PDB file of C-alpha atoms and ligand atoms in Angstrom:
ATOM      1  CA  UNK U 127       2.070  63.021  -4.064  1.00  0.00           C
ATOM      2  CA  UNK U 128       1.962  66.320  -2.319  1.00  0.00           C
ATOM      3  CA  UNK U 129      -1.163  67.435  -0.612  1.00  0.00           C
ATOM      4  CA  UNK U 130      -1.327  71.729  -1.062  1.00  0.00           C
ATOM      5  CA  UNK U 131      -3.837  73.405   1.232  1.00  0.00           C
ATOM      6  CA  UNK U 132      -6.610  75.455  -0.380  1.00  0.00           C
ATOM      7  CA  UNK U 133      -4.980  79.091  -0.187  1.00  0.00           C
ATOM      8  CA  UNK U 134      -6.684  80.774   3.181  1.00  0.00           C
ATOM      9  CA  UNK U 135      -7.302  85.158   3.695  1.00  0.00           C
ATOM     10  CA  UNK U 136      -3.637  85.953   4.990  1.00  0.00           C
ATOM     11  CA  UNK U 137      -3.330  87.184   7.638  1.00  0.00           C
ATOM     12  CA  UNK U 138      -4.719  87.505  11.220  1.00  0.00           C
ATOM     13  CA  UNK U 139      -7.811  87.992  13.183  1.00  0.00           C
ATOM     14  CA  UNK U 140     -10.356  90.986  12.274  1.00  0.00           C
ATOM     15  CA  UNK U 141     -12.300  92.701  14.337  1.00  0.00           C
ATOM     16  CA  UNK U 142     -15.615  92.575  13.912  1.00  0.00           C
ATOM     17  CA  UNK U 143     -17.853  93.328  12.336  1.00  0.00           C
ATOM     18  CA  UNK U 144     -19.993  95.068  15.369  1.00  0.00           C
ATOM     19  CA  UNK U 145     -16.754  98.188  15.815  1.00  0.00           C
ATOM     20  CA  UNK U 146     -17.140  98.707  11.869  1.00  0.00           C
ATOM     21  CA  UNK U 147     -19.293 100.695  12.260  1.00  0.00           C
ATOM     22  CA  UNK U 148     -19.909 104.349  13.495  1.00  0.00           C
ATOM     23  CA  UNK U 149     -18.912 107.860  11.522  1.00  0.00           C
ATOM     24  CA  UNK U 150     -16.501 107.151   7.993  1.00  0.00           C
ATOM     25  CA  UNK U 151     -12.914 107.036   8.965  1.00  0.00           C
ATOM     26  CA  UNK U 152     -11.350 110.421   9.428  1.00  0.00           C
ATOM     27  CA  UNK U 153      -9.471 112.434   7.306  1.00  0.00           C
ATOM     28  CA  UNK U 154      -5.905 110.774   6.921  1.00  0.00           C
ATOM     29  CA  UNK U 155      -4.988 109.518   3.768  1.00  0.00           C
ATOM     30  CA  UNK U 156      -3.053 112.865   3.703  1.00  0.00           C
ATOM     31  CA  UNK U 157      -1.409 111.817   7.159  1.00  0.00           C
ATOM     32  CA  UNK U 158       2.433 112.155   7.041  1.00  0.00           C
ATOM     33  CA  UNK U 159       4.605 110.875   8.358  1.00  0.00           C
ATOM     34  CA  UNK U 160       8.241 113.235   9.205  1.00  0.00           C
ATOM     35  CA  UNK U 161      11.384 113.535  12.032  1.00  0.00           C
ATOM     36  CA  UNK U 162      12.155 110.591   9.497  1.00  0.00           C
ATOM     37  CA  UNK U 163      15.899 112.387   9.801  1.00  0.00           C
ATOM     38  CA  UNK U 164      16.383 110.958  13.414  1.00  0.00           C
ATOM     39  CA  UNK U 165      16.753 107.193  14.117  1.00  0.00           C
ATOM     40  CA  UNK U 166      12.935 106.176  15.211  1.00  0.00           C
ATOM     41  CA  UNK U 167      12.282 103.700  18.086  1.00  0.00           C
ATOM     42  CA  UNK U 168       9.513 101.982  15.768  1.00  0.00           C
ATOM     43  CA  UNK U 169      11.884 101.441  12.704  1.00  0.00           C
ATOM     44  CA  UNK U 170      11.870  98.323  11.195  1.00  0.00           C
ATOM     45  CA  UNK U 171       7.951  97.851  11.667  1.00  0.00           C
ATOM     46  CA  UNK U 172       6.780  98.986   8.814  1.00  0.00           C
ATOM     47  CA  UNK U 173       1.976  99.907   8.476  1.00  0.00           C
ATOM     48  CA  UNK U 174       1.519  97.366  11.097  1.00  0.00           C
ATOM     49  CA  UNK U 175       0.262  97.881  15.016  1.00  0.00           C
ATOM     50  CA  UNK U 176      -0.070  95.304  17.034  1.00  0.00           C
ATOM     51  CA  UNK U 177      -3.449  94.755  18.740  1.00  0.00           C
ATOM     52  CA  UNK U 178      -3.948  93.653  21.751  1.00  0.00           C
ATOM     53  CA  UNK U 179      -7.544  92.061  24.019  1.00  0.00           C
ATOM     54  CA  UNK U 180      -8.789  93.481  26.692  1.00  0.00           C
ATOM     55  CA  UNK U 181      -6.826  91.503  28.681  1.00  0.00           C
ATOM     56  CA  UNK U 182      -3.528  91.982  26.910  1.00  0.00           C
ATOM     57  CA  UNK U 183      -3.736  88.299  24.542  1.00  0.00           C
ATOM     58  CA  UNK U 184      -1.728  89.010  21.174  1.00  0.00           C
ATOM     59  CA  UNK U 185      -4.385  88.728  19.593  1.00  0.00           C
ATOM     60  CA  UNK U 186      -4.590  91.051  15.805  1.00  0.00           C
ATOM     61  CA  UNK U 187      -1.952  93.097  14.059  1.00  0.00           C
ATOM     62  CA  UNK U 188      -3.468  95.705  11.769  1.00  0.00           C
ATOM     63  CA  UNK U 189      -2.471  99.167   9.222  1.00  0.00           C
ATOM     64  CA  UNK U 190      -1.486 101.851  11.334  1.00  0.00           C
ATOM     65  CA  UNK U 191      -4.623 103.906   9.651  1.00  0.00           C
ATOM     66  CA  UNK U 192      -6.686 101.216  11.094  1.00  0.00           C
ATOM     67  CA  UNK U 193      -5.185 101.338  14.616  1.00  0.00           C
ATOM     68  CA  UNK U 194      -5.769 105.261  13.994  1.00  0.00           C
ATOM     69  CA  UNK U 195      -9.672 104.803  13.647  1.00  0.00           C
ATOM     70  CA  UNK U 196      -9.927 102.964  16.545  1.00  0.00           C
ATOM     71  CA  UNK U 197      -8.031 105.204  18.704  1.00  0.00           C
ATOM     72  CA  UNK U 198      -9.971 107.853  18.235  1.00  0.00           C
ATOM     73  CA  UNK U 199     -13.857 106.469  18.267  1.00  0.00           C
ATOM     74  CA  UNK U 200     -11.660 104.803  21.489  1.00  0.00           C
ATOM     75  CA  UNK U 201     -11.969 101.915  20.584  1.00  0.00           C
ATOM     76  CA  UNK U 202      -9.532 101.538  21.298  1.00  0.00           C
ATOM     77  CA  UNK U 203      -5.839 103.273  24.142  1.00  0.00           C
ATOM     78  CA  UNK U 204      -2.317 103.238  22.691  1.00  0.00           C
ATOM     79  CA  UNK U 205       0.208 100.895  24.612  1.00  0.00           C
ATOM     80  CA  UNK U 206       3.466 101.759  22.613  1.00  0.00           C
ATOM     81  CA  UNK U 207       3.752 104.503  20.540  1.00  0.00           C
ATOM     82  CA  UNK U 208       6.740 104.790  17.893  1.00  0.00           C
ATOM     83  CA  UNK U 209       8.616 108.101  18.073  1.00  0.00           C
ATOM     84  CA  UNK U 210       7.465 110.284  14.785  1.00  0.00           C
ATOM     85  CA  UNK U 211       4.208 112.345  14.883  1.00  0.00           C
ATOM     86  CA  UNK U 212       1.146 111.415  12.095  1.00  0.00           C
ATOM     87  CA  UNK U 213      -0.533 114.785  10.919  1.00  0.00           C
ATOM     88  CA  UNK U 214      -3.726 115.279  10.072  1.00  0.00           C
ATOM     89  CA  UNK U 215      -6.053 117.518   8.888  1.00  0.00           C
ATOM     90  CA  UNK U 216      -7.418 117.488  12.364  1.00  0.00           C
ATOM     91  CA  UNK U 217      -5.467 115.819  14.850  1.00  0.00           C
ATOM     92  CA  UNK U 218      -1.279 115.063  15.413  1.00  0.00           C
ATOM     93  CA  UNK U 219      -1.080 111.262  17.499  1.00  0.00           C
ATOM     94  CA  UNK U 220       1.967 109.268  18.041  1.00  0.00           C
ATOM     95  CA  UNK U 221       2.414 106.664  15.648  1.00  0.00           C
ATOM     96  CA  UNK U 222       0.889 103.207  17.437  1.00  0.00           C
ATOM     97  CA  UNK U 223       3.479 100.802  17.885  1.00  0.00           C
ATOM     98  CA  UNK U 224       0.848  98.502  20.153  1.00  0.00           C
ATOM     99  CA  UNK U 225      -2.952  99.277  21.069  1.00  0.00           C
ATOM    100  CA  UNK U 226      -5.374  97.529  23.577  1.00  0.00           C
ATOM    101  CA  UNK U 227      -8.515  97.235  22.487  1.00  0.00           C
ATOM    102  CA  UNK U 228     -10.674  98.339  25.759  1.00  0.00           C
ATOM    103  CA  UNK U 229     -13.287  96.082  25.100  1.00  0.00           C
ATOM    104  CA  UNK U 230     -13.075  92.564  24.879  1.00  0.00           C
ATOM    105  CA  UNK U 231     -13.841  90.803  22.086  1.00  0.00           C
ATOM    106  CA  UNK U 232     -14.072  87.401  22.293  1.00  0.00           C
ATOM    107  CA  UNK U 233     -11.993  85.301  18.760  1.00  0.00           C
ATOM    108  CA  UNK U 234     -13.660  82.257  17.893  1.00  0.00           C
ATOM    109  CA  UNK U 235     -10.930  79.261  17.640  1.00  0.00           C
ATOM    110  CA  UNK U 236     -13.759  78.953  14.241  1.00  0.00           C
ATOM    111  CA  UNK U 237     -12.419  81.643  13.124  1.00  0.00           C
ATOM    112  CA  UNK U 238      -8.748  80.407  13.301  1.00  0.00           C
ATOM    113  CA  UNK U 239      -9.376  77.370  11.922  1.00  0.00           C
ATOM    114  CA  UNK U 240     -10.236  78.861   8.663  1.00  0.00           C
ATOM    115  CA  UNK U 241      -7.471  80.390   8.202  1.00  0.00           C
ATOM    116  CA  UNK U 242      -5.665  77.206   7.358  1.00  0.00           C
ATOM    117  CA  UNK U 243      -2.832  78.712   4.771  1.00  0.00           C
ATOM    118  CA  UNK U 244       1.002  76.898   4.027  1.00  0.00           C
ATOM    119  CA  UNK U 245       2.243  79.699   5.631  1.00  0.00           C
ATOM    120  CA  UNK U 246       0.322  79.381   8.904  1.00  0.00           C
ATOM    121  CA  UNK U 247       1.412  75.352   9.258  1.00  0.00           C
ATOM    122  CA  UNK U 248       5.002  76.033   9.046  1.00  0.00           C
ATOM    123  CA  UNK U 249       4.501  78.293  11.538  1.00  0.00           C
ATOM    124  CA  UNK U 250       3.108  76.449  13.588  1.00  0.00           C
ATOM    125  CA  UNK U 251       5.550  73.495  12.706  1.00  0.00           C
ATOM    126  CA  UNK U 252       7.930  75.989  13.082  1.00  0.00           C
ATOM    127  CA  UNK U 253       9.003  75.550   9.909  1.00  0.00           C
ATOM    128  CA  UNK U 254      10.242  71.156  10.379  1.00  0.00           C
ATOM    129  CA  UNK U 255       9.347  68.549   8.435  1.00  0.00           C
ATOM    130  CA  UNK U 256       7.376  66.860  11.223  1.00  0.00           C
ATOM    131  CA  UNK U 257       8.443  63.307  10.420  1.00  0.00           C
ATOM    132  CA  UNK U 258      11.895  63.689  10.435  1.00  0.00           C
ATOM    133  CA  UNK U 259      13.322  67.427  11.820  1.00  0.00           C
ATOM    134  CA  UNK U 260      14.185  68.134   8.145  1.00  0.00           C
ATOM    135  CA  UNK U 261      13.859  72.767   7.369  1.00  0.00           C
ATOM    136  CA  UNK U 262      14.553  71.824   3.445  1.00  0.00           C
ATOM    137  CA  UNK U 263      11.881  71.696   1.186  1.00  0.00           C
ATOM    138  CA  UNK U 264       9.120  71.702   2.754  1.00  0.00           C
ATOM    139  CA  UNK U 265       5.596  71.211   1.342  1.00  0.00           C
ATOM    140  CA  UNK U 266       2.447  70.461   3.673  1.00  0.00           C
ATOM    141  CA  UNK U 267       1.051  67.180   4.126  1.00  0.00           C
ATOM    142  CA  UNK U 268      -2.449  65.531   4.928  1.00  0.00           C
ATOM    143  CA  UNK U 269      -1.608  62.795   7.802  1.00  0.00           C
ATOM    144  CA  UNK U 270      -5.054  60.307   6.854  1.00  0.00           C
ATOM    145  CA  UNK U 271      -4.560  61.574   3.558  1.00  0.00           C
ATOM    146  CA  UNK U 272      -7.693  63.017   1.481  1.00  0.00           C
ATOM    147  CA  UNK U 273      -8.165  59.817  -1.022  1.00  0.00           C
ATOM    148  CA  UNK U 274      -9.116  58.208   2.505  1.00  0.00           C
ATOM    149  CA  UNK U 275     -11.116  61.011   3.980  1.00  0.00           C
ATOM    150  CA  UNK U 276      -8.609  62.663   5.606  1.00  0.00           C
ATOM    151  CA  UNK U 277     -10.227  66.080   6.098  1.00  0.00           C
ATOM    152  CA  UNK U 278      -8.224  69.281   5.754  1.00  0.00           C
ATOM    153  CA  UNK U 279      -8.324  70.405   9.573  1.00  0.00           C
ATOM    154  CA  UNK U 280      -5.452  71.528  11.324  1.00  0.00           C
ATOM    155  CA  UNK U 281      -5.255  68.792  12.528  1.00  0.00           C
ATOM    156  CA  UNK U 282      -4.430  67.337   9.282  1.00  0.00           C
ATOM    157  CA  UNK U 283      -2.000  68.543   7.710  1.00  0.00           C
ATOM    158  CA  UNK U 284       1.301  69.082   8.350  1.00  0.00           C
ATOM    159  CA  UNK U 285       4.833  70.863   7.163  1.00  0.00           C
ATOM    160  CA  UNK U 286       6.614  67.646   5.606  1.00  0.00           C
ATOM    161  CA  UNK U 287       9.677  67.951   3.798  1.00  0.00           C
ATOM    162  CA  UNK U 288       9.484  66.411  -0.309  1.00  0.00           C
ATOM    163  CA  UNK U 289      11.078  63.406   0.335  1.00  0.00           C
ATOM    164  CA  UNK U 290       8.687  62.183   3.641  1.00  0.00           C
ATOM    165  CA  UNK U 291       5.813  62.889   1.922  1.00  0.00           C
ATOM    166  CA  UNK U 292       7.421  61.329  -1.273  1.00  0.00           C
ATOM    167  CA  UNK U 293       7.562  58.619   1.273  1.00  0.00           C
ATOM    168  CA  UNK U 294       4.133  59.118   2.383  1.00  0.00           C
ATOM    169  CA  UNK U 295       2.479  59.235  -0.553  1.00  0.00           C
ATOM    170  CA  UNK U 296      -1.506  57.243  -0.272  1.00  0.00           C
ATOM    171  CA  UNK U 297      -1.005  55.671   3.004  1.00  0.00           C
ATOM    172  CA  UNK U 298      -1.992  55.707   6.504  1.00  0.00           C
ATOM    173  CA  UNK U 299       0.639  56.157   8.956  1.00  0.00           C
ATOM    174  CA  UNK U 300      -0.329  52.711  10.398  1.00  0.00           C
ATOM    175  CA  UNK U 301       1.255  50.972   7.020  1.00  0.00           C
ATOM    176  CA  UNK U 302       4.794  53.588   7.561  1.00  0.00           C
ATOM    177  CA  UNK U 303       7.627  52.564   9.833  1.00  0.00           C
ATOM    178  CA  UNK U 304       7.242  56.430  10.545  1.00  0.00           C
ATOM    179  CA  UNK U 305       5.851  58.525  12.536  1.00  0.00           C
ATOM    180  CA  UNK U 306       4.481  62.711  13.460  1.00  0.00           C
ATOM    181  CA  UNK U 307       6.954  64.437  16.543  1.00  0.00           C
ATOM    182  CA  UNK U 308       3.764  65.839  17.176  1.00  0.00           C
ATOM    183  CA  UNK U 309      -0.087  66.269  17.955  1.00  0.00           C
ATOM    184  CA  UNK U 310      -0.787  69.234  14.948  1.00  0.00           C
ATOM    185  CA  UNK U 311      -2.851  70.838  16.669  1.00  0.00           C
ATOM    186  CA  UNK U 312      -5.403  74.434  16.175  1.00  0.00           C
ATOM    187  CA  UNK U 313      -2.714  76.813  16.840  1.00  0.00           C
ATOM    188  CA  UNK U 314      -2.408  79.692  19.338  1.00  0.00           C
ATOM    189  CA  UNK U 315      -3.082  83.544  17.860  1.00  0.00           C
ATOM    190  CA  UNK U 316       0.207  84.599  18.013  1.00  0.00           C
ATOM    191  CA  UNK U 317       1.308  82.042  15.178  1.00  0.00           C
ATOM    192  CA  UNK U 318      -0.986  84.193  12.786  1.00  0.00           C
ATOM    193  CA  UNK U 319       1.263  87.339  13.566  1.00  0.00           C
ATOM    194  CA  UNK U 320       3.782  85.784  13.257  1.00  0.00           C
ATOM    195  CA  UNK U 321       2.269  85.005   9.603  1.00  0.00           C
ATOM    196  CA  UNK U 322       1.715  88.375   8.511  1.00  0.00           C
ATOM    197  CA  UNK U 323       5.014  89.998  10.337  1.00  0.00           C
ATOM    198  CA  UNK U 324       7.783  89.255   9.612  1.00  0.00           C
ATOM    199  CA  UNK U 325       9.993  90.822  11.556  1.00  0.00           C
ATOM    200  CA  UNK U 326       8.669  90.836  14.955  1.00  0.00           C
ATOM    201  CA  UNK U 327       9.378  95.194  16.218  1.00  0.00           C
ATOM    202  CA  UNK U 328      11.200  95.198  19.547  1.00  0.00           C
ATOM    203  CA  UNK U 329       8.218  96.800  20.918  1.00  0.00           C
ATOM    204  CA  UNK U 330       5.937  94.204  20.574  1.00  0.00           C
ATOM    205  CA  UNK U 331       7.931  91.114  22.292  1.00  0.00           C
ATOM    206  CA  UNK U 332       6.903  91.734  25.537  1.00  0.00           C
ATOM    207  CA  UNK U 333       2.920  91.552  24.653  1.00  0.00           C
ATOM    208  CA  UNK U 334       4.121  88.417  22.320  1.00  0.00           C
ATOM    209  CA  UNK U 335       6.246  86.943  25.058  1.00  0.00           C
ATOM    210  CA  UNK U 336       3.231  86.999  27.424  1.00  0.00           C
ATOM    211  CA  UNK U 337       0.595  84.985  25.417  1.00  0.00           C
ATOM    212  CA  UNK U 338       3.618  82.171  24.688  1.00  0.00           C
TER     213      UNK U 338
HETATM  214 ZN1   ZN A 616      10.374  64.824   6.191  1.00  0.00          ZN
END
């Protein structure tokens, strides 16, 4: 039997509610990106911006629109900018690639604990079965089966290939000659950045490497 993980919010840690207060966002709905005829330094970034904590720890990925709001409200500073310019009625701004929150935001580990998705489990486990190392036919497995009271927690859910998952079935590891390659843990915030951005833009890499 294959275990499943309840669907959770995909993506990343949201900026705390208190940062959402204040006047509404500026009129950037009509913002246009110009300079598309040149090769921009933000090629391949898509519409995403890496958000660093005040400590430079990467904590989140947000939309350009969200980043512009944080920059205009002086809640964040521009760390890496793209070649393109964003134009709106009231301002022109370089396209943000990486921003840093001015005020340190405490990211509760609890916020990550809720975000158990298949993709996040696979990313944490290096897209490999935690029993045999296979990279194909991946599923998620409750180490202690739910039927035996195993919780849906990061410490009890691992990537498992289909054959290992079926072989393990509803039994405890102690009753089988199977073992975990490493003890599953709550992943670092960086995992959620990898999950929310399929390819990591060059401009982000130094900040993610620093956190690794
Ligand atoms: Zn396997």
